[in-house]
Amino acid sequence: MADFDLFNGDADGIFSLLQLRQVDPRPQAIRITGVKRDTELFKHIAEQVRSGDRVTALDIGMARNASGLGSVLETGAEVFFCDHHATGHIPKDDRLTVLMDASAETCTAYLIDQHLGGAKPAWAICGAYGDNFQALAAKIAADRNVTLPLGQLRELGELVNYNAYGLTIEDLHFHPSELYDRLSVYPDPMAFIEDAPDELNTLRQGYRSDWDIAESAREIHISNAGQILSLPASPAANRISGLFANALVDEEPDKAFAVLTHLGPDSGGYRVSLRAPLARETRRADHFAAEFGGGGRAEAAGIDLLTENDITRFIDAFTAGF
């Protein structure tokens, strides 16, 4: 019997897996992960899985993995799938266990915290902060009587999330699986923070340096709906775009924001980080992104490729939708 752990390389995915494996260790598990938007992970194991194997999938979206999931279930493997994105069709199979909640104020790390009865809540708090759910992080801390310094847990969560943004693994400071390894030997986040300054300093310095790119973002469009901005093609822009979008909507929660990162002269377009207004009822960000081949959550979504030819249509849809 083999074990496979499939997880998003962002904070929510990493801190979800940390909780699970510190309670239910599977040291021989084959880990499959990547940059934040590399979520179609079932396709990487479809040829390896055999009957009786165990597959854990965290924060990678069932809809985007439907075909691969179906193939894995057909082999007779057991699958545990936990996520907070829209699921699409959920297969009916006795070997599939699904823990899903796509409501606005939740994340996968919180679902795992509930699943484990609060066994490792400090990691869940980091996951919530990393996924830009500050109120949820505070709720977990209050519900689980966590007295660790929340400011430091927030910084760790946000830095681990920052590390996952990039077009390729080469854009990242650490491979997400390597960062998981470095975190997993510690019983809680504060033990890591107090004992691992090199990793934290690398991420802190990278974040501060990349933020200079964000500060020079070019404004493409502004309206009552919000703002659309663009960043030039560079690894730094790839890394900072998502956190830049988070910071913008946190600062002005009644507006929507779209950060377009140019993909280079050969691409013909942009990658988009989209944030819906937090303070008012609007069209869902994931539905908006889907019109341009993207997806995500109601509050935060993305588009992998927005072509130059679609810019005008995107601006019009953004203004009307938000």
CSV table of N, CA and C in Angstrom, one decimal, residues 70-148:
chain,number,residue,atom,x,y,z
A,70,GLY,N,-11.5,10.7,-10.9
A,70,GLY,CA,-12.2,9.6,-11.4
A,70,GLY,C,-11.3,8.4,-11.7
A,71,SER,N,-10.2,8.7,-12.4
A,71,SER,CA,-9.2,7.6,-12.7
A,71,SER,C,-8.7,6.9,-11.5
A,72,VAL,N,-8.3,7.7,-10.5
A,72,VAL,CA,-7.8,7.2,-9.3
A,72,VAL,C,-8.8,6.3,-8.5
A,73,LEU,N,-10.0,6.8,-8.5
A,73,LEU,CA,-11.0,6.0,-7.8
A,73,LEU,C,-11.3,4.6,-8.5
A,74,GLU,N,-11.2,4.7,-9.9
A,74,GLU,CA,-11.4,3.4,-10.6
A,74,GLU,C,-10.3,2.4,-10.3
A,75,THR,N,-9.2,2.8,-9.9
A,75,THR,CA,-8.1,1.8,-9.5
A,75,THR,C,-8.4,1.1,-8.2
A,76,GLY,N,-9.3,1.6,-7.4
A,76,GLY,CA,-9.7,1.0,-6.1
A,76,GLY,C,-8.9,1.7,-5.0
A,77,ALA,N,-8.3,2.8,-5.2
A,77,ALA,CA,-7.6,3.6,-4.1
A,77,ALA,C,-8.7,4.3,-3.3
A,78,GLU,N,-8.3,4.6,-2.0
A,78,GLU,CA,-9.1,5.4,-1.1
A,78,GLU,C,-8.6,6.9,-1.2
A,79,VAL,N,-9.6,7.8,-1.2
A,79,VAL,CA,-9.3,9.2,-1.4
A,79,VAL,C,-10.0,10.0,-0.3
A,80,PHE,N,-9.2,10.8,0.4
A,80,PHE,CA,-9.7,11.8,1.3
A,80,PHE,C,-9.5,13.2,0.7
A,81,PHE,N,-10.6,13.9,0.4
A,81,PHE,CA,-10.5,15.2,-0.3
A,81,PHE,C,-11.1,16.3,0.6
A,82,CYS,N,-10.2,17.3,1.0
A,82,CYS,CA,-10.7,18.4,1.8
A,82,CYS,C,-10.3,19.7,1.1
A,83,ASP,N,-11.4,20.6,1.0
A,83,ASP,CA,-11.2,21.8,0.2
A,83,ASP,C,-12.2,22.8,0.5
A,84,HIS,N,-12.0,24.1,0.1
A,84,HIS,CA,-13.0,25.1,0.4
A,84,HIS,C,-13.3,25.9,-0.9
A,85,HIS,N,-13.0,25.3,-2.0
A,85,HIS,CA,-13.4,25.9,-3.3
A,85,HIS,C,-14.7,25.2,-3.8
A,86,ALA,N,-15.3,25.8,-4.8
A,86,ALA,CA,-16.5,25.1,-5.4
A,86,ALA,C,-16.1,23.8,-6.0
A,87,THR,N,-16.9,22.8,-5.7
A,87,THR,CA,-16.6,21.4,-6.0
A,87,THR,C,-16.9,20.9,-7.4
A,88,GLY,N,-18.0,21.4,-8.0
A,88,GLY,CA,-18.5,20.8,-9.2
A,88,GLY,C,-19.2,19.5,-8.8
A,89,HIS,N,-19.2,18.5,-9.7
A,89,HIS,CA,-19.8,17.2,-9.4
A,89,HIS,C,-18.9,16.4,-8.4
A,90,ILE,N,-19.5,15.9,-7.4
A,90,ILE,CA,-18.8,15.0,-6.5
A,90,ILE,C,-19.2,13.6,-6.8
A,91,PRO,N,-18.2,12.7,-7.2
A,91,PRO,CA,-18.5,11.3,-7.5
A,91,PRO,C,-19.1,10.6,-6.3
A,92,LYS,N,-19.9,9.7,-6.6
A,92,LYS,CA,-20.5,8.8,-5.5
A,92,LYS,C,-19.6,7.5,-5.5
A,93,ASP,N,-18.8,7.4,-4.5
A,93,ASP,CA,-17.9,6.2,-4.4
A,93,ASP,C,-17.6,6.0,-2.9
A,94,ASP,N,-17.8,4.7,-2.5
A,94,ASP,CA,-17.6,4.4,-1.1
A,94,ASP,C,-16.1,4.6,-0.6
A,95,ARG,N,-15.2,4.7,-1.6
A,95,ARG,CA,-13.8,4.9,-1.3
A,95,ARG,C,-13.4,6.4,-1.2
A,96,LEU,N,-14.4,7.3,-1.5
A,96,LEU,CA,-14.1,8.7,-1.5
A,96,LEU,C,-14.8,9.4,-0.2
A,97,THR,N,-13.9,10.0,0.6
A,97,THR,CA,-14.4,10.8,1.7
A,97,THR,C,-14.2,12.3,1.4
A,98,VAL,N,-15.2,13.0,1.5
A,98,VAL,CA,-15.2,14.5,1.1
A,98,VAL,C,-15.5,15.3,2.3
A,99,LEU,N,-14.6,16.3,2.5
A,99,LEU,CA,-14.8,17.3,3.5
A,99,LEU,C,-14.7,18.7,2.8
A,100,MET,N,-15.9,19.3,2.5
A,100,MET,CA,-16.0,20.5,1.7
A,100,MET,C,-16.8,21.5,2.4
A,101,ASP,N,-16.4,22.8,2.2
A,101,ASP,CA,-17.2,23.9,2.6
A,101,ASP,C,-16.8,25.1,1.8
A,102,ALA,N,-17.6,25.6,0.8
A,102,ALA,CA,-17.2,26.7,-0.1
A,102,ALA,C,-17.8,28.0,0.4
A,103,SER,N,-18.2,28.1,1.7
A,103,SER,CA,-18.8,29.3,2.2
A,103,SER,C,-17.7,30.4,2.3
A,104,ALA,N,-18.1,31.6,2.4
A,104,ALA,CA,-17.2,32.7,2.3
A,104,ALA,C,-16.1,32.8,3.3
A,105,GLU,N,-16.4,32.5,4.6
A,105,GLU,CA,-15.4,32.6,5.6
A,105,GLU,C,-14.9,31.3,6.1
A,106,THR,N,-14.2,30.6,5.2
A,106,THR,CA,-13.6,29.4,5.7
A,106,THR,C,-12.4,29.1,4.8
A,107,CYS,N,-11.5,28.2,5.2
A,107,CYS,CA,-10.4,27.8,4.4
A,107,CYS,C,-10.1,26.3,4.8
A,108,THR,N,-9.2,25.7,4.0
A,108,THR,CA,-9.0,24.2,4.2
A,108,THR,C,-8.3,24.0,5.5
A,109,ALA,N,-7.4,24.8,5.9
A,109,ALA,CA,-6.8,24.6,7.2
A,109,ALA,C,-7.8,24.6,8.4
A,110,TYR,N,-8.8,25.5,8.3
A,110,TYR,CA,-9.9,25.5,9.3
A,110,TYR,C,-10.7,24.2,9.3
A,111,LEU,N,-11.0,23.7,8.1
A,111,LEU,CA,-11.7,22.5,7.9
A,111,LEU,C,-11.0,21.3,8.6
A,112,ILE,N,-9.7,21.3,8.3
A,112,ILE,CA,-8.8,20.2,9.0
A,112,ILE,C,-8.8,20.4,10.5
A,113,ASP,N,-8.7,21.6,10.9
A,113,ASP,CA,-8.8,21.9,12.4
A,113,ASP,C,-10.0,21.3,13.0
A,114,GLN,N,-11.2,21.5,12.3
A,114,GLN,CA,-12.4,20.9,12.8
A,114,GLN,C,-12.4,19.4,12.7
A,115,HIS,N,-11.9,18.9,11.6
A,115,HIS,CA,-11.8,17.4,11.4
A,115,HIS,C,-11.0,16.8,12.5
A,116,LEU,N,-9.9,17.4,13.0
A,116,LEU,CA,-9.0,16.9,14.0
A,116,LEU,C,-9.4,17.3,15.4
A,117,GLY,N,-10.5,18.0,15.6
A,117,GLY,CA,-11.0,18.4,16.9
A,117,GLY,C,-10.0,19.4,17.6
A,118,GLY,N,-9.3,20.2,16.8
A,118,GLY,CA,-8.4,21.2,17.4
A,118,GLY,C,-7.1,20.7,17.9
A,119,ALA,N,-6.6,19.6,17.3
A,119,ALA,CA,-5.4,19.0,17.7
A,119,ALA,C,-4.2,19.8,17.5
A,120,LYS,N,-4.2,20.6,16.4
A,120,LYS,CA,-3.0,21.4,16.1
A,120,LYS,C,-3.5,22.8,15.6
A,121,PRO,N,-4.1,23.6,16.5
A,121,PRO,CA,-4.8,24.8,16.0
A,121,PRO,C,-3.8,25.9,15.6
A,122,ALA,N,-2.6,25.9,16.1
A,122,ALA,CA,-1.7,27.0,15.8
A,122,ALA,C,-1.4,27.0,14.3
A,123,TRP,N,-1.2,25.8,13.8
A,123,TRP,CA,-0.9,25.6,12.3
A,123,TRP,C,-2.2,26.1,11.5
A,124,ALA,N,-3.4,25.8,12.0
A,124,ALA,CA,-4.6,26.2,11.3
A,124,ALA,C,-4.7,27.8,11.3
A,125,ILE,N,-4.3,28.4,12.4
A,125,ILE,CA,-4.3,29.9,12.4
A,125,ILE,C,-3.4,30.4,11.3
A,126,CYS,N,-2.2,29.9,11.2
A,126,CYS,CA,-1.3,30.3,10.2
A,126,CYS,C,-1.9,30.1,8.8
A,127,GLY,N,-2.5,29.0,8.6
A,127,GLY,CA,-3.2,28.8,7.3
A,127,GLY,C,-4.2,29.8,7.0
A,128,ALA,N,-5.1,30.2,8.0
A,128,ALA,CA,-6.1,31.2,7.8
A,128,ALA,C,-5.5,32.5,7.5
A,129,TYR,N,-4.5,32.9,8.2
A,129,TYR,CA,-3.8,34.2,8.0
A,129,TYR,C,-3.2,34.2,6.6
A,130,GLY,N,-2.6,33.1,6.2
A,130,GLY,CA,-2.0,33.0,4.9
A,130,GLY,C,-3.0,33.2,3.7
A,131,ASP,N,-4.2,32.6,4.0
A,131,ASP,CA,-5.2,32.7,2.9
A,131,ASP,C,-6.1,34.0,3.0
A,132,ASN,N,-5.6,35.0,3.8
A,132,ASN,CA,-6.2,36.3,4.0
A,132,ASN,C,-7.5,36.2,4.7
A,133,PHE,N,-7.6,35.3,5.7
A,133,PHE,CA,-8.8,35.3,6.5
A,133,PHE,C,-8.5,35.7,8.0
A,134,GLN,N,-8.3,37.0,8.2
A,134,GLN,CA,-7.8,37.4,9.5
A,134,GLN,C,-8.9,37.2,10.6
A,135,ALA,N,-10.1,37.4,10.3
A,135,ALA,CA,-11.2,37.2,11.3
A,135,ALA,C,-11.3,35.7,11.6
A,136,LEU,N,-11.2,34.8,10.6
A,136,LEU,CA,-11.2,33.4,10.9
A,136,LEU,C,-10.0,33.0,11.7
A,137,ALA,N,-8.9,33.5,11.5
A,137,ALA,CA,-7.7,33.2,12.3
A,137,ALA,C,-7.9,33.5,13.8
A,138,ALA,N,-8.5,34.7,14.0
A,138,ALA,CA,-8.8,35.2,15.3
A,138,ALA,C,-9.8,34.3,16.0
A,139,LYS,N,-10.8,33.8,15.2
A,139,LYS,CA,-11.8,32.9,15.7
A,139,LYS,C,-11.2,31.6,16.2
A,140,ILE,N,-10.4,31.0,15.3
A,140,ILE,CA,-9.7,29.8,15.7
A,140,ILE,C,-8.9,29.9,17.0
A,141,ALA,N,-8.2,31.0,17.1
A,141,ALA,CA,-7.4,31.3,18.3
A,141,ALA,C,-8.3,31.4,19.5
A,142,ALA,N,-9.5,32.1,19.4
A,142,ALA,CA,-10.4,32.2,20.5
A,142,ALA,C,-11.0,30.9,20.9
A,143,ASP,N,-11.5,30.2,19.9
A,143,ASP,CA,-12.2,28.9,20.1
A,143,ASP,C,-11.3,27.9,20.7
A,144,ARG,N,-10.0,27.9,20.3
A,144,ARG,CA,-9.1,26.8,20.7
A,144,ARG,C,-8.2,27.3,21.9
A,145,ASN,N,-8.5,28.5,22.4
A,145,ASN,CA,-7.7,29.1,23.5
A,145,ASN,C,-6.2,29.1,23.2
A,146,VAL,N,-5.9,29.5,22.0
A,146,VAL,CA,-4.5,29.6,21.6
A,146,VAL,C,-3.9,31.0,22.1
A,147,THR,N,-2.9,31.0,22.9
A,147,THR,CA,-2.3,32.2,23.4
A,147,THR,C,-1.0,32.6,22.8
A,148,LEU,N,-0.6,32.0,21.8
A,148,LEU,CA,0.6,32.3,21.1
A,148,LEU,C,0.5,33.7,20.4
